[in-house]
Amino acid sequence: PFHLSELKARVSAIIRRKNFDGDNIIQFNEIQVDVSAMKITVNDTPVTLTKKEFDLLVYFLSNKNKVVTKNAMAEHLWGDEMDLSDDFDFIYTHVKNLKKKLAEAGAKDYVKSVYGIGYKFTSI
């Protein structure tokens, strides 16, 4: 017996350990993410992201070099609340804002649009 927020934290920790070898620091080229402190730096420059943008970046990093559908992104970020929406405009907005903030800090554009499907986070 525990709260859903604790379940979510435990599942997130398991996924992080599986995808990032148990590290709380995720490094991808010039982008560094401290998952436990929820801090992002690009070339040692701090980047301020919203909670959803942060979650989206970690989701992209855990699925790097894979095509992620818009539906999968929405389900990951909003869970059951996703059923209340009938379009993906909010996904486009969060991706656009994430790309803009990372670019302003000096990161390359790693988020590639895959027409009709979703996005791919890759350095290629």
CSV table of C-alpha atoms in Angstrom, one decimal:
chain,number,residue,atom,x,y,z
A,1,PRO,CA,0.0,0.0,0.0
A,2,PHE,CA,1.5,3.3,-1.2
A,3,HIS,CA,0.5,6.4,-3.1
A,4,LEU,CA,0.6,6.6,-6.9
A,5,SER,CA,3.3,9.3,-6.7
A,6,GLU,CA,5.6,6.9,-4.9
A,7,LEU,CA,4.8,4.2,-7.5
A,8,LYS,CA,5.7,6.6,-10.3
A,9,ALA,CA,9.0,7.6,-8.5
A,10,ARG,CA,9.9,3.9,-8.1
A,11,VAL,CA,9.1,3.0,-11.7
A,12,SER,CA,11.0,6.1,-12.9
A,13,ALA,CA,14.0,5.0,-10.8
A,14,ILE,CA,13.9,1.5,-12.3
A,15,ILE,CA,13.7,2.9,-15.9
A,16,ARG,CA,16.6,5.3,-15.2
A,17,ARG,CA,18.8,2.5,-13.8
A,18,LYS,CA,18.0,0.3,-16.8
A,19,ASN,CA,18.5,3.0,-19.5
A,20,PHE,CA,21.4,4.9,-17.9
A,21,ASP,CA,23.3,2.3,-15.9
A,22,GLY,CA,22.0,3.6,-12.6
A,23,ASP,CA,23.5,7.1,-13.1
A,24,ASN,CA,21.7,10.2,-12.0
A,25,ILE,CA,23.8,12.2,-14.5
A,26,ILE,CA,22.9,11.7,-18.1
A,27,GLN,CA,25.5,13.0,-20.6
A,28,PHE,CA,24.7,13.4,-24.3
A,29,ASN,CA,27.4,15.4,-26.2
A,30,GLU,CA,27.2,18.9,-24.8
A,31,ILE,CA,23.9,18.3,-22.8
A,32,GLN,CA,24.2,17.2,-19.2
A,33,VAL,CA,21.1,16.3,-17.2
A,34,ASP,CA,21.1,15.7,-13.4
A,35,VAL,CA,17.9,13.7,-13.0
A,36,SER,CA,17.8,13.7,-9.2
A,37,ALA,CA,18.3,17.5,-9.0
A,38,MET,CA,16.3,18.2,-12.2
A,39,LYS,CA,19.1,20.4,-13.6
A,40,ILE,CA,20.2,20.7,-17.2
A,41,THR,CA,23.4,22.3,-18.5
A,42,VAL,CA,24.6,22.8,-22.0
A,43,ASN,CA,28.4,23.4,-22.2
A,44,ASP,CA,28.2,24.2,-18.4
A,45,THR,CA,25.5,26.8,-19.1
A,46,PRO,CA,22.3,26.2,-17.0
A,47,VAL,CA,19.1,25.8,-18.9
A,48,THR,CA,15.7,26.4,-17.2
A,49,LEU,CA,13.0,24.0,-18.4
A,50,THR,CA,9.4,23.5,-17.2
A,51,LYS,CA,8.6,20.1,-15.6
A,52,LYS,CA,7.0,18.8,-18.9
A,53,GLU,CA,10.0,20.0,-21.0
A,54,PHE,CA,12.4,18.3,-18.5
A,55,ASP,CA,10.4,15.1,-18.6
A,56,LEU,CA,10.3,15.3,-22.4
A,57,LEU,CA,14.1,15.7,-22.6
A,58,VAL,CA,14.7,12.7,-20.3
A,59,TYR,CA,12.2,10.7,-22.4
A,60,PHE,CA,14.0,11.6,-25.6
A,61,LEU,CA,17.4,10.7,-24.0
A,62,SER,CA,16.1,7.3,-22.8
A,63,ASN,CA,14.9,6.7,-26.3
A,64,LYS,CA,17.7,8.3,-28.3
A,65,ASN,CA,18.2,7.1,-31.9
A,66,LYS,CA,14.6,5.6,-31.8
A,67,VAL,CA,11.5,7.1,-33.4
A,68,VAL,CA,9.1,8.1,-30.7
A,69,THR,CA,5.4,8.5,-31.7
A,70,LYS,CA,3.4,11.6,-30.7
A,71,ASN,CA,1.0,9.2,-29.0
A,72,ALA,CA,3.7,7.6,-26.9
A,73,MET,CA,5.1,11.0,-25.9
A,74,ALA,CA,1.6,12.1,-24.9
A,75,GLU,CA,1.0,8.9,-22.9
A,76,HIS,CA,4.3,9.2,-21.1
A,77,LEU,CA,3.9,12.9,-20.2
A,78,TRP,CA,0.2,13.1,-19.4
A,79,GLY,CA,-0.8,9.5,-18.8
A,80,ASP,CA,-4.5,9.0,-18.4
A,81,GLU,CA,-5.2,12.7,-18.9
A,82,MET,CA,-4.2,12.2,-22.5
A,83,ASP,CA,-7.7,10.8,-23.3
A,84,LEU,CA,-9.2,14.3,-22.7
A,85,SER,CA,-7.3,15.7,-25.7
A,86,ASP,CA,-8.2,15.2,-29.4
A,87,ASP,CA,-5.0,16.6,-31.0
A,88,PHE,CA,-1.3,16.9,-30.4
A,89,ASP,CA,-0.8,20.7,-30.5
A,90,PHE,CA,0.5,20.6,-26.9
A,91,ILE,CA,3.2,18.1,-28.0
A,92,TYR,CA,4.3,20.4,-30.8
A,93,THR,CA,4.5,23.3,-28.4
A,94,HIS,CA,6.6,21.5,-25.8
A,95,VAL,CA,9.0,20.2,-28.5
A,96,LYS,CA,9.3,23.6,-30.0
A,97,ASN,CA,10.0,25.2,-26.6
A,98,LEU,CA,12.5,22.5,-25.7
A,99,LYS,CA,14.4,22.9,-29.0
A,100,LYS,CA,14.5,26.7,-28.6
A,101,LYS,CA,15.8,26.6,-25.0
A,102,LEU,CA,18.5,24.1,-25.8
A,103,ALA,CA,19.6,26.0,-28.9
A,104,GLU,CA,19.8,29.3,-27.0
A,105,ALA,CA,22.1,27.6,-24.6
A,106,GLY,CA,24.3,26.4,-27.4
A,107,ALA,CA,23.1,22.8,-28.1
A,108,LYS,CA,22.8,21.4,-31.5
A,109,ASP,CA,19.4,20.5,-32.9
A,110,TYR,CA,19.1,16.8,-32.0
A,111,VAL,CA,15.3,16.6,-32.2
A,112,LYS,CA,14.4,15.5,-35.7
A,113,SER,CA,10.9,15.4,-36.9
A,114,VAL,CA,9.7,12.2,-38.5
A,115,TYR,CA,6.9,13.2,-40.8
A,116,GLY,CA,3.5,11.7,-39.8
A,117,ILE,CA,4.9,9.7,-36.9
A,118,GLY,CA,6.7,11.7,-34.3
A,119,TYR,CA,10.3,12.6,-33.4
A,120,LYS,CA,13.7,11.1,-33.1
A,121,PHE,CA,16.5,12.3,-30.8
A,122,THR,CA,19.7,11.7,-32.5
A,123,SER,CA,23.1,13.3,-33.3
A,124,ILE,CA,23.0,12.0,-36.9
